Coordinates of C-alpha atoms and ligand atoms in Angstrom, one line a residue:
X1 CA 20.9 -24.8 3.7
X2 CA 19.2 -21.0 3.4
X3 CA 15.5 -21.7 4.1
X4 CA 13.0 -19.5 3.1
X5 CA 9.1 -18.9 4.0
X6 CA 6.5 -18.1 1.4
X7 CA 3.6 -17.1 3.1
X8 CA 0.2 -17.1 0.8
X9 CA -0.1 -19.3 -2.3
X10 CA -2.1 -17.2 -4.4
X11 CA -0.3 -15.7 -7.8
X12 CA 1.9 -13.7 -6.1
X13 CA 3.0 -16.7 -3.8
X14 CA 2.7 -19.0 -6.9
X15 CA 5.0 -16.4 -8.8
X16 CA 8.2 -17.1 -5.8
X17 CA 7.6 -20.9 -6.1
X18 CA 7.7 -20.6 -10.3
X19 CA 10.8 -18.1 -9.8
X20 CA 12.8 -21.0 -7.9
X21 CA 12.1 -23.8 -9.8
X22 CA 13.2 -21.7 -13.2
X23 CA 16.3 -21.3 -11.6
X24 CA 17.0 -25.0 -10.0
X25 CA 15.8 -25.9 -13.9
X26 CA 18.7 -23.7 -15.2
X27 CA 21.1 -26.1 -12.6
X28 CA 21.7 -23.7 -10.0
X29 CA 21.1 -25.1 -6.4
X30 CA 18.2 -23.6 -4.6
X31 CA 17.2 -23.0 -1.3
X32 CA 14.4 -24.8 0.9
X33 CA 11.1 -23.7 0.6
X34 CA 8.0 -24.2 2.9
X35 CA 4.6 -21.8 1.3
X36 CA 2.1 -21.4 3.6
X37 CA -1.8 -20.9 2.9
X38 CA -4.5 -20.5 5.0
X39 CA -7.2 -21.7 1.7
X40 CA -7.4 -25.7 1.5
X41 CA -6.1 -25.6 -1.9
X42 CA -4.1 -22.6 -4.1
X43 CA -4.5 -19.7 -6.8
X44 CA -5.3 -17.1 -4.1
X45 CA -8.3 -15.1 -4.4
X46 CA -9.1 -17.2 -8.0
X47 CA -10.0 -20.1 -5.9
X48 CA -13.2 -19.1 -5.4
X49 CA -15.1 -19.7 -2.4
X50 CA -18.7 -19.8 -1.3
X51 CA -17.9 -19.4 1.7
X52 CA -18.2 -15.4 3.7
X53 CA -17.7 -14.8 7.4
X54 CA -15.8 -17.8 8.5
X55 CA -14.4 -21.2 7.6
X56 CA -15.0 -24.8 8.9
X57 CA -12.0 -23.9 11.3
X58 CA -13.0 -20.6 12.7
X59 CA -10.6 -18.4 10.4
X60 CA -12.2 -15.2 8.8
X61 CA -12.3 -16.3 5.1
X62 CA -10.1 -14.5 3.1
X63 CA -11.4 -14.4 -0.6
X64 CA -13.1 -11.7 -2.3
X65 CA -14.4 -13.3 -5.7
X66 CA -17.6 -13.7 -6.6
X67 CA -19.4 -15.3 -9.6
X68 CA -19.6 -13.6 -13.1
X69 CA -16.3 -11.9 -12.2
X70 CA -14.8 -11.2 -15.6
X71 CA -11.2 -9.9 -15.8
X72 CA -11.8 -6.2 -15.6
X73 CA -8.3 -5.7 -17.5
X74 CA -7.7 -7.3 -20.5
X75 CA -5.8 -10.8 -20.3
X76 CA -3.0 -9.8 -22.4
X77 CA -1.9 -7.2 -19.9
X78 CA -1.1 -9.3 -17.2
X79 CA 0.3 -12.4 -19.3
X80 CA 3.5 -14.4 -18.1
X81 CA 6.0 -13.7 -20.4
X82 CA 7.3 -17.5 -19.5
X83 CA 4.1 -19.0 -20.0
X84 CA 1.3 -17.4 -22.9
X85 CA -2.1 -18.0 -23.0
X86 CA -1.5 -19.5 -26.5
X87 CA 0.0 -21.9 -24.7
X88 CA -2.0 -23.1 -22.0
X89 CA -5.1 -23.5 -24.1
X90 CA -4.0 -24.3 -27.1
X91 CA -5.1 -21.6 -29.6
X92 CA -5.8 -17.4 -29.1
X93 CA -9.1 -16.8 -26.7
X94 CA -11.1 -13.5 -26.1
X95 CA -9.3 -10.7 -24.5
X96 CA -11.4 -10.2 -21.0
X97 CA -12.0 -14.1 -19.6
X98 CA -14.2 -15.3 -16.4
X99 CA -12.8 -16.1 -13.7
X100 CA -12.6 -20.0 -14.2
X101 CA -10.8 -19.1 -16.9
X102 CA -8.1 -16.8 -15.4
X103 CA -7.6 -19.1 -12.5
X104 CA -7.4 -22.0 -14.9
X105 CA -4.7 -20.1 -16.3
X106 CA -2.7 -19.1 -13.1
X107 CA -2.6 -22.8 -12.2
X108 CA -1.5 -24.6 -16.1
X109 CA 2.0 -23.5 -15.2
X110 CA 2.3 -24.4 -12.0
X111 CA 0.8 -27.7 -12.2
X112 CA 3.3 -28.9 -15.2
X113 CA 6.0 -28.8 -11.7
X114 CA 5.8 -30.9 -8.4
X115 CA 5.3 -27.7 -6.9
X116 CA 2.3 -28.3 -4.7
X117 CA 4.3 -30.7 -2.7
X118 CA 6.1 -27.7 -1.2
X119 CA 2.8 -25.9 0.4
X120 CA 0.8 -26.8 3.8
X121 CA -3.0 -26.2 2.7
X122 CA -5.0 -25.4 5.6
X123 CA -2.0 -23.7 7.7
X124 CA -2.4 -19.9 9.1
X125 CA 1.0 -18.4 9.5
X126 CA 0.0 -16.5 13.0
X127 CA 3.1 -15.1 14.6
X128 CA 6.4 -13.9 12.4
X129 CA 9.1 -12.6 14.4
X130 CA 13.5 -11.9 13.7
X131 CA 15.6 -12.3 16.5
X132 CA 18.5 -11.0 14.6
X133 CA 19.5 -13.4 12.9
X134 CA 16.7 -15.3 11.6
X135 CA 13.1 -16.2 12.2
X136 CA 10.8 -17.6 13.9
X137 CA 7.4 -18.5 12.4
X138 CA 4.2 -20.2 14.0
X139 CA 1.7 -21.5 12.3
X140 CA -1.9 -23.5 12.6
X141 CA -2.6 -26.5 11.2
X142 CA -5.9 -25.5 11.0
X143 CA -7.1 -29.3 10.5
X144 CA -5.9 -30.7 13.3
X145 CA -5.9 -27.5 15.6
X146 CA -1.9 -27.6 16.9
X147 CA 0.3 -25.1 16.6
X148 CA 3.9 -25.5 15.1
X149 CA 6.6 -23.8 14.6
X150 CA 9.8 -23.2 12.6
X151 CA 13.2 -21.2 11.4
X152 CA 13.4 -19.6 7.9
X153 CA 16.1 -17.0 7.1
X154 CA 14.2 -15.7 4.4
X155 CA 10.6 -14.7 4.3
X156 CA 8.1 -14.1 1.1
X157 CA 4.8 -12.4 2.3
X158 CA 2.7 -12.7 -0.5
X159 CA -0.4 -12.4 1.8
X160 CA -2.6 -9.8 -0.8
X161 CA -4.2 -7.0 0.5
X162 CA -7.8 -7.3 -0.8
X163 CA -8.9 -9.6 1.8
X164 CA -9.8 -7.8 5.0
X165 CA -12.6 -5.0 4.2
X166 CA -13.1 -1.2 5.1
X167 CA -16.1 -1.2 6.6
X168 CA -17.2 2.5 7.3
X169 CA -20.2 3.6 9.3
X170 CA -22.8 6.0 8.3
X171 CA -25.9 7.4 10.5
X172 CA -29.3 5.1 10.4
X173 CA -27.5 1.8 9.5
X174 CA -28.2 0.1 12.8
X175 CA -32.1 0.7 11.7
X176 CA -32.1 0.0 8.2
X177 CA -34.4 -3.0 7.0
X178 CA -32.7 -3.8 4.1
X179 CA -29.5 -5.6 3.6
X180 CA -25.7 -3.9 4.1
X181 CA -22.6 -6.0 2.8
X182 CA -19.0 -5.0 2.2
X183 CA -18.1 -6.3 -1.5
X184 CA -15.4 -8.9 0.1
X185 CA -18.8 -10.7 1.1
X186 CA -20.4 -10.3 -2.2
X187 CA -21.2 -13.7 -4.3
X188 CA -24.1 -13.6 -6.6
X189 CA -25.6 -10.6 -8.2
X190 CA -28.7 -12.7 -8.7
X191 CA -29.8 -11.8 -5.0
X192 CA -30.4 -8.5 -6.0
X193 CA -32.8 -9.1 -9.2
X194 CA -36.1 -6.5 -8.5
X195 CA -34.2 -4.9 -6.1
X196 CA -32.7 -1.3 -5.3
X197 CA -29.6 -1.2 -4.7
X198 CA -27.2 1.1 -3.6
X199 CA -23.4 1.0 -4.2
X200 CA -20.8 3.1 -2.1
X201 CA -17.2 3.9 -3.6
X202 CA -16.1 5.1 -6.8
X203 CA -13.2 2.1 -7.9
X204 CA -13.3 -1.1 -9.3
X205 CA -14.8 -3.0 -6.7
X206 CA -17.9 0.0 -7.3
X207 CA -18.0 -0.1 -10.3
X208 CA -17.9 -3.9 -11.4
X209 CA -20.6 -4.8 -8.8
X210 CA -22.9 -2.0 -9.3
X211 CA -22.7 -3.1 -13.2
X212 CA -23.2 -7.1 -11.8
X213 CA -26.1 -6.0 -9.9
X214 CA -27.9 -3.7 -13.5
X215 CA -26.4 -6.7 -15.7
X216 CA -28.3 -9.5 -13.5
X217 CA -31.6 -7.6 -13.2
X218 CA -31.1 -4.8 -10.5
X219 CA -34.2 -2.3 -10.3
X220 CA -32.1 0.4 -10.1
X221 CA -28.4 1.0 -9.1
X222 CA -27.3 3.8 -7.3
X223 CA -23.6 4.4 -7.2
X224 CA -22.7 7.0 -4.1
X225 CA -18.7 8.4 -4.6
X226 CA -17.2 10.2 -2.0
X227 CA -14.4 12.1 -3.8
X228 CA -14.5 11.9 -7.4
X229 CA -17.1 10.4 -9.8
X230 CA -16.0 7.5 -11.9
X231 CA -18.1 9.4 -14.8
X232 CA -19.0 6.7 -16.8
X233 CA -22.1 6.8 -19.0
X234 CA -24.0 4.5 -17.2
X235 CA -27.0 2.7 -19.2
X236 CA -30.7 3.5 -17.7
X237 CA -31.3 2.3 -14.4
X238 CA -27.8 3.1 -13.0
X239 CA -26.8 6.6 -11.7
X240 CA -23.6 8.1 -9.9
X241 CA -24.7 10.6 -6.8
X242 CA -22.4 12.2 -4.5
X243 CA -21.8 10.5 -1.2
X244 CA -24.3 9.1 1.0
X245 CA -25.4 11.3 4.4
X246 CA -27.5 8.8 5.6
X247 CA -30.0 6.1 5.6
X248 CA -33.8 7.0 6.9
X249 CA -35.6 3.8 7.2
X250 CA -35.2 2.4 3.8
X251 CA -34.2 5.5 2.1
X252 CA -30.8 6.7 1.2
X253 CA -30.0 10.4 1.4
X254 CA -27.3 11.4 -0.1
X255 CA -25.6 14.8 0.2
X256 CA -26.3 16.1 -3.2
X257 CA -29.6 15.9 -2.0
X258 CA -30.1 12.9 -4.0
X259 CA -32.8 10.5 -2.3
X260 CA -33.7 6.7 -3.5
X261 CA -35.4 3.7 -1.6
X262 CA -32.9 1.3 -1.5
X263 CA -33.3 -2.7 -0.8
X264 CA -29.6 -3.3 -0.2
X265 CA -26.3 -1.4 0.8
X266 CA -22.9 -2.7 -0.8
X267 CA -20.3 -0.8 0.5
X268 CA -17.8 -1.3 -2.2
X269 CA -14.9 0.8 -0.2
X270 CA -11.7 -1.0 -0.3
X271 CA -9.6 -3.0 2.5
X272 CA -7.1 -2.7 4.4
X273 CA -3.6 -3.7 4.2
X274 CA -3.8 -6.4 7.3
X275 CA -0.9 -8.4 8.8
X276 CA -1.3 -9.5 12.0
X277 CA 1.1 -12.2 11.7
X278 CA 3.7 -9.7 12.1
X279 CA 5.7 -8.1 14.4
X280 CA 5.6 -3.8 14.1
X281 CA 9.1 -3.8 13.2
X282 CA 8.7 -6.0 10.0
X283 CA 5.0 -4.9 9.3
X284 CA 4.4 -2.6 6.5
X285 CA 1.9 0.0 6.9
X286 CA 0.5 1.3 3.9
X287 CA -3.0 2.5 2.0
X288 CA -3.4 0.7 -1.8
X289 CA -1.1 3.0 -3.2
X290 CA 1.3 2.5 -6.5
X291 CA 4.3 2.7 -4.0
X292 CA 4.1 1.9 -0.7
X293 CA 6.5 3.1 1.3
X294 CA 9.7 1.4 2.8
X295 CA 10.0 -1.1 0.4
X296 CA 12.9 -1.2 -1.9
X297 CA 12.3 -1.8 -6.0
X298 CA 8.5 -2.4 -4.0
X299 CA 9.7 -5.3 -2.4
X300 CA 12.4 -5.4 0.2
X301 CA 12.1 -4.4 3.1
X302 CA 13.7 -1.2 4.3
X303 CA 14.5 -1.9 7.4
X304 CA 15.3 -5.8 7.0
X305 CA 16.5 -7.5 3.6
X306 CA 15.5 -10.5 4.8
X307 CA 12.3 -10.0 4.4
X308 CA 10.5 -9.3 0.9
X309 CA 6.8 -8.3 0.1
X310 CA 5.2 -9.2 -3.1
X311 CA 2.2 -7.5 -4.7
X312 CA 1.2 -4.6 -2.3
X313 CA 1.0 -1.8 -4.6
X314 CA -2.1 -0.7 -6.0
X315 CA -2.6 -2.4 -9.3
X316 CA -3.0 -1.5 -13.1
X317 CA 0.3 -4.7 -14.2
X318 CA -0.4 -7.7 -12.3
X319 CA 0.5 -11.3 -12.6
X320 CA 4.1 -10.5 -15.1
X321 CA 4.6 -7.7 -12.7
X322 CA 4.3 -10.2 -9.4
X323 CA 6.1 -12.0 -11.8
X324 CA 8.9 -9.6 -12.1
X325 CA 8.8 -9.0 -8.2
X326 CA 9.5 -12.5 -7.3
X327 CA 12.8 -13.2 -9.7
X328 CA 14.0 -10.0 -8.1
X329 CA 13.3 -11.3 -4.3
X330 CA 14.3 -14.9 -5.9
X331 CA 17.9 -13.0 -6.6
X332 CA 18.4 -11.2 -3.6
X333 CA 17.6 -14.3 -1.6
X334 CA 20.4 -16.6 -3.4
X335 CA 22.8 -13.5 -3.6
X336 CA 22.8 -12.5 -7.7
X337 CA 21.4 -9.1 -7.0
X338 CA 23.2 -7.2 -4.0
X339 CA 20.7 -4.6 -2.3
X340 CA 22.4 -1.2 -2.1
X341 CA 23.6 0.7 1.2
X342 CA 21.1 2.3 3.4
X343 CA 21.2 6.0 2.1
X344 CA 20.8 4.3 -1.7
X345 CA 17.8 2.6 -0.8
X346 CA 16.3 5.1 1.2
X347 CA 17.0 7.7 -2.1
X348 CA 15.5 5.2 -4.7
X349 CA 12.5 4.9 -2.1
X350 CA 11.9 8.8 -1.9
X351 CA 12.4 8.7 -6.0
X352 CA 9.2 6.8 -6.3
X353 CA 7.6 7.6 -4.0
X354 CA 7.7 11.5 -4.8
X355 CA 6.8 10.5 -8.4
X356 CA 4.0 8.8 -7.2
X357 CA 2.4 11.9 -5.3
X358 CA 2.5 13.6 -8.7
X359 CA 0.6 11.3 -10.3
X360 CA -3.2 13.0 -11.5
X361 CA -4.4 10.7 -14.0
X362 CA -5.3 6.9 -15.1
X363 CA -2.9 7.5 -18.0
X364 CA 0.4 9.0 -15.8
X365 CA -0.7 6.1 -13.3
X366 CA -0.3 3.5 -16.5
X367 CA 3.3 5.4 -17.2
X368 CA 4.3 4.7 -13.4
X369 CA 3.9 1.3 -12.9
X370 CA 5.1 0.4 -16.3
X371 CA 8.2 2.4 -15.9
X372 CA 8.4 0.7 -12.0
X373 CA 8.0 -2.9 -13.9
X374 CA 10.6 -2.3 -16.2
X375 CA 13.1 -1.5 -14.0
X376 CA 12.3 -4.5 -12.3
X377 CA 12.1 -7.0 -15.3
X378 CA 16.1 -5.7 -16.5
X379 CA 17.4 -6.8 -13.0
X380 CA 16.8 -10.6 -13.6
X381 CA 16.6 -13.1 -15.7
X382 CA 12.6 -13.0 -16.2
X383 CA 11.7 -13.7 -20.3
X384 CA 11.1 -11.1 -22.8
X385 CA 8.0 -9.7 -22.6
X386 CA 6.7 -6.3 -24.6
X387 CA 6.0 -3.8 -22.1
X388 CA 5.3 -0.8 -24.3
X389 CA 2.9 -3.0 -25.5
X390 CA 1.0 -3.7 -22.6
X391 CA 1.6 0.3 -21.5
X392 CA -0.5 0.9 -25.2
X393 CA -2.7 -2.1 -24.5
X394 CA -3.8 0.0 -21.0
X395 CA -4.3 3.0 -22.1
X396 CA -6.7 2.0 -25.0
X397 CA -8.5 -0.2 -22.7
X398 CA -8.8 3.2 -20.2
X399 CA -10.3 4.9 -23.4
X400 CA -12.7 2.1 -24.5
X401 CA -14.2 2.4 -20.6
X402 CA -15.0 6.2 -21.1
X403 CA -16.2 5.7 -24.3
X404 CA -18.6 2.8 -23.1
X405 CA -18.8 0.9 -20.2
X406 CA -20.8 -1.5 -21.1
X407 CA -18.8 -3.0 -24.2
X408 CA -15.1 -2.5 -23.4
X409 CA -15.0 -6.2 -22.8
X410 CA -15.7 -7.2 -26.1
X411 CA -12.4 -5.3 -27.6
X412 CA -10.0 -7.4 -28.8
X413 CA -5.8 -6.8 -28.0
X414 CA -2.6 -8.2 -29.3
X415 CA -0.7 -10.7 -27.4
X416 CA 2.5 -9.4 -25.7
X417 CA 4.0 -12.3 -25.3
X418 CA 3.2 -14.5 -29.1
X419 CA 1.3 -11.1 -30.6
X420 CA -1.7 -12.9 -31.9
X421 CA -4.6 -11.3 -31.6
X422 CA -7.6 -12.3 -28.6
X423 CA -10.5 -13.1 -31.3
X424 CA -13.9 -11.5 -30.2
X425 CA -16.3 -13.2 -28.0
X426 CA -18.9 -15.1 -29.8
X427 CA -21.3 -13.4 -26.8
X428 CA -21.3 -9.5 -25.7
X429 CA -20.7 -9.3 -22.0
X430 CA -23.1 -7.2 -21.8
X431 CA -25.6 -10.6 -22.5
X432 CA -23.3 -13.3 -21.6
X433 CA -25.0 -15.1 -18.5
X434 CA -23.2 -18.0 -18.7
X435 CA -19.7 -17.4 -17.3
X436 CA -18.1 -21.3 -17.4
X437 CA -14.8 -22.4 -18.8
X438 CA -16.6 -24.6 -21.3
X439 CA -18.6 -22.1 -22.9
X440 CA -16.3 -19.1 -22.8
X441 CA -13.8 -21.6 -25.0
X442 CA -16.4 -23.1 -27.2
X443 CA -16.2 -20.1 -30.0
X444 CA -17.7 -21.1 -33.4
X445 CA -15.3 -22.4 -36.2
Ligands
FAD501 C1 -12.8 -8.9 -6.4 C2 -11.5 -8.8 -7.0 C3 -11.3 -9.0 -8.3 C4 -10.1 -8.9 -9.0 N1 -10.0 -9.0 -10.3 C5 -8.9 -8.9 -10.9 C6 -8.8 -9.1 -12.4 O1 -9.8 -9.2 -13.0 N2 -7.5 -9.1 -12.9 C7 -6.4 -8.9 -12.2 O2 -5.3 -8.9 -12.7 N3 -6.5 -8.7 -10.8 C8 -7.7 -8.7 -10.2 N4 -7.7 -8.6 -8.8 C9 -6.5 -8.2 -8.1 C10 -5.9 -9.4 -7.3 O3 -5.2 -8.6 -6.2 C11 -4.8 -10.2 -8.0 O4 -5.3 -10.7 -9.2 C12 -4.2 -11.3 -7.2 O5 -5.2 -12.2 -6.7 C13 -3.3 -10.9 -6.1 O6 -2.6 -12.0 -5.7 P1 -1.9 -12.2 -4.3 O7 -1.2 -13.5 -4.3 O8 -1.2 -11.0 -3.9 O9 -3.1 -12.2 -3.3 P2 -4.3 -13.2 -3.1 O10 -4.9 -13.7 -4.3 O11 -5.2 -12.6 -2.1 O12 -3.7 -14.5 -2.3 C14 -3.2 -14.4 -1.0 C15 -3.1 -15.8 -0.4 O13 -2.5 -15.7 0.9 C16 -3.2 -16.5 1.8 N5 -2.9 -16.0 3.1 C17 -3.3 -14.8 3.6 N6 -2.9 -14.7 4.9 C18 -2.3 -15.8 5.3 C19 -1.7 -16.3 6.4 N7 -1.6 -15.6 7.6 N8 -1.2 -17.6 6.5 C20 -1.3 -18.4 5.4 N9 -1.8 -17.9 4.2 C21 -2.3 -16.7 4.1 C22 -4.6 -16.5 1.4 O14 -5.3 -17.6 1.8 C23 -4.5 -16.4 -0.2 O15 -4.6 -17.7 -0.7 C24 -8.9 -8.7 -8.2 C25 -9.1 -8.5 -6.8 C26 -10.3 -8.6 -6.2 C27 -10.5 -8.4 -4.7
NAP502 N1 -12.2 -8.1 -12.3 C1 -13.0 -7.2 -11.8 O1 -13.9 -6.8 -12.5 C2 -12.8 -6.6 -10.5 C3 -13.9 -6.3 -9.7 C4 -13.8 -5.8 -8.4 C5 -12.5 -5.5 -7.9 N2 -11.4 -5.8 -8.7 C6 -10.1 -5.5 -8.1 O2 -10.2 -5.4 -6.7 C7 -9.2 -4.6 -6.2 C8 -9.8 -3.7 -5.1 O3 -10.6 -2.7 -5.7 P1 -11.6 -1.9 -4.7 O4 -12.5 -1.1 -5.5 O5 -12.3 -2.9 -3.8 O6 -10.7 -1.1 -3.7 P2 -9.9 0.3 -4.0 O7 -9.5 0.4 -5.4 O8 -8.9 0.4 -2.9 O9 -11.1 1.4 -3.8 C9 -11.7 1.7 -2.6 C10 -12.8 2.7 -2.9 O10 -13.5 2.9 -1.6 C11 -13.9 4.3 -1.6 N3 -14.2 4.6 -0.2 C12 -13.4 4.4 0.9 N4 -14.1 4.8 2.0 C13 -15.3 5.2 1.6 C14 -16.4 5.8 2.3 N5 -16.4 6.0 3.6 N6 -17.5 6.2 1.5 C15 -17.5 6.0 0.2 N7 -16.4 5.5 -0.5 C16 -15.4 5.1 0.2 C17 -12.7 5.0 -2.1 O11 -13.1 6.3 -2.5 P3 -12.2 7.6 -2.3 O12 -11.5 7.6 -3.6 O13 -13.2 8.6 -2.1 O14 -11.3 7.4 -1.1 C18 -12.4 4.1 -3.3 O15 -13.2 4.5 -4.4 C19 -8.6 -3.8 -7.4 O16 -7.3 -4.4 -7.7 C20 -9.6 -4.2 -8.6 O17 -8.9 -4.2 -9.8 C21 -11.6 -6.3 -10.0

């Protein structure tokens, strides 16, 4: 029987294990499946821990949530089509949940199956390698310390890629007094109340803290880009400044000229696409880019079809588009879609790839990975689900954020899956402390 490796049981890794059991429902015979994760229990970076630095076991920890994370998308962008939010909790709920919410959400369909029984918690896949033929993967059971290993002729790494942080250096951190943190360690804005804080980078990880930190009582917030400004009009005591120079005792200079006593450094500049597991000739090697290179329709591997990626683009679609990219590897894997010949692959790579470069702004990025999950979603049997929709449903949302960042969460958007409409919020983000799963659902009659 083909055997296949999932590696990472977070929604892309939850996404392969929901793709097989559709099929096997449908009566086709599947193959074996062992998922791997290195958390003690699944939904990925949603399973959020309190934990930074390093587990019980000695492993670097791998989440990145902290608490008060809202979705930062609207929920009806990044619906299953197989499985609506209607649905799961009964009735239509705000457009832009918490986290418990979300991760409530990613777990209701995969809890219905007996799905759980097919992933070792607490296991660290640490060596994958192909012999030719097929491969061989160790792993830790990190609970009782042994190694183990195994054959698979397949492999799913579904490992994310926001897990492992950049952490640049600049000149007088070794002396500052204050506090410096990469946002994969952040938890609780709540430790920065009265304080100043500075923020470095210009994405979503910048501009989500920096707005925690101001929303939770932050002194001031000072948000240093390096490139390009994210431009918002930012409510009084937040600023944008261009790119820190360095750090005198407790001050910040920046190169604008810009100084500000600062309390705390959150260095909110991205991470890196990390596999260690791997050997070079199956690792990918990529920035967080729309299209990483050498994968084909983003998810096979160039240079070995027998190995698939899931989620390692940059990301505007997520869950129906991990969604979309695990019925495709699903189809390779039990031979419904053949992969092309070499110089066919290698043209559709260069094809996206070279549209990709082109790409200036949030909109055309919207356009790109829309078009990219289409294509996807026509080569398998994945359910309906109104892309142009969720394309419009973006590109408002982009709009509402320049127009004002602090209320773009309380927009409503139409389902694309049922088409009701998210009601509002009984609470404004903007003043909504509370961030449970009981209070976000209790809206008035
Ligand atoms: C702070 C933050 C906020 C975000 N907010 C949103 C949002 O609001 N909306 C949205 O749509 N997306 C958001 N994202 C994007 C996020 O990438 C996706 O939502 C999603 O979590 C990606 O799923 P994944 O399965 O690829 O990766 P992950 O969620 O990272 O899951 C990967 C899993 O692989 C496991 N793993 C890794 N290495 C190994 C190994 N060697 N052996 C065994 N197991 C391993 C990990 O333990 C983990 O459980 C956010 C990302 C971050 C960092
Ligand atoms: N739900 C939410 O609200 C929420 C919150 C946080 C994060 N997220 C998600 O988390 C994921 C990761 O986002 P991310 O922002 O962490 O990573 P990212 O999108 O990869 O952005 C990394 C940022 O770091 C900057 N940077 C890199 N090196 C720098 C340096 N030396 N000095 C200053 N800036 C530097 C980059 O700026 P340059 O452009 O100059 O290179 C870029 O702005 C995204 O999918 C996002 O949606 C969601």
């Amino acid at each position: 029987m083909t055997k296949v490796a999932i590696i990472g049981a977070g929604p892309c890794g939850l996404s392969a294990l929901r793709s097989f059991e559709q099929a096997e429902k449908k009566g086709e015979k599947i193959p074996e499946i062992v998922c791997f994760d290195k958390q003690e229990d699944w939904g990925g970076l949603w399973n959020y821990s309190w934990r930074t630095g390093s587990d019980q076991y000695g492993d670097p920890v791998p989440n990145s949530m902290y608490r008060y994370l809202w979705s930062n998308g609207p929920k009806e962008c990044l619906e299953f089509a197989d499985y609506s939010f209607d649905e799961h909790f009964g009735k239509p709920i705000p457009s832009f949940p918490p986290r418990e919410v979300l991760y409530d959400y990613i777990l209701g369909r995969v809890k219905k199956g007996n799905l759980k029984d097919k992933v070792k918690f607490n296991t660290s896949v640490t060596n994958v390698s192909y012999n030719g033929k097929s491969f061989e993967i160790s792993y830790r059971d990190k609970v009782n310390n042994k190694i183990l290993k195994d054959i698979f002729d397949y492999v799913i790494v579904s490992t994310g890629h926001f897990s492992v942080p950049f952490i640049p250096e600049y000149p007088g951190m070794k002396s500052f007094p204050g506090r410096i943190m990469h946002s994969h360690d952040f938890r609780d804005a709540e430790e920065f109340r009265g304080k100043n804080v500075v923020v470095l980078g210009s994405s979503y990880s910048a501009e989500d803290v920096a707005l925690q930190c101001h929303k939770y009582g932050a002194k001031s917030v000072t948000i240093g880009y390096r490139h390009n400004p994210m431009g918002f009009k930012w409510p009084d005591g937040m600023k944008e400044v261009f790119h820190l120079d360095k750090l005198e005792g407790n001050k910040a200079i920046f190169k604008d000229g810009h100084v500000q006593e600062t309390d705390a450094v959150i260095l909110c500049t991205g991470y890196l696409h990390h596999f260690p597991f791997l050997t070079e000739d199956l690792k990918l090697k990529t920035g967080n880019r729309l299209y990483p290179p050498k994968l084909y329709k983003g998810v096979v591997w160039q240079d070995n079809h027998k190995l698939m990626y899931l989620g390692m683009q940059d990301q505007f679609h997520t869950f129906n588009m991990f969604d979309c990219q695990a019925w495709f590897a699903r189809d390779v894997i039990m031979g419904k879609i053949k992969v092309p010949n070499d110089s066919e692959i290698e043209k559709d790579i260069n094809k996206w790839v070279s549209l990709e470069e082109k790409l200036e702004n949030a909109d055309q990025m919207i356009d790109f990975q829309t078009e990219y999950t289409k294509e996807l979603h026509d080569l398998s049997d994945y359910p309906k689900i109104d892309f142009e929709l969720i394309r419009k449903t973006f590109k408002e949302w982009e709009h509402h954020k320049v127009e004002n960042i602090m209320t773009y969460r309380n927009k409503s958007f139409a389902s694309p899956v049922t088409g009701s409409v998210g009601p509002k919020h009984h609470t404004d983000w903007e003043i909504a402390m509370d961030d449970s799963l009981k209070t976000f659902l209790d809206q008035p009659k």
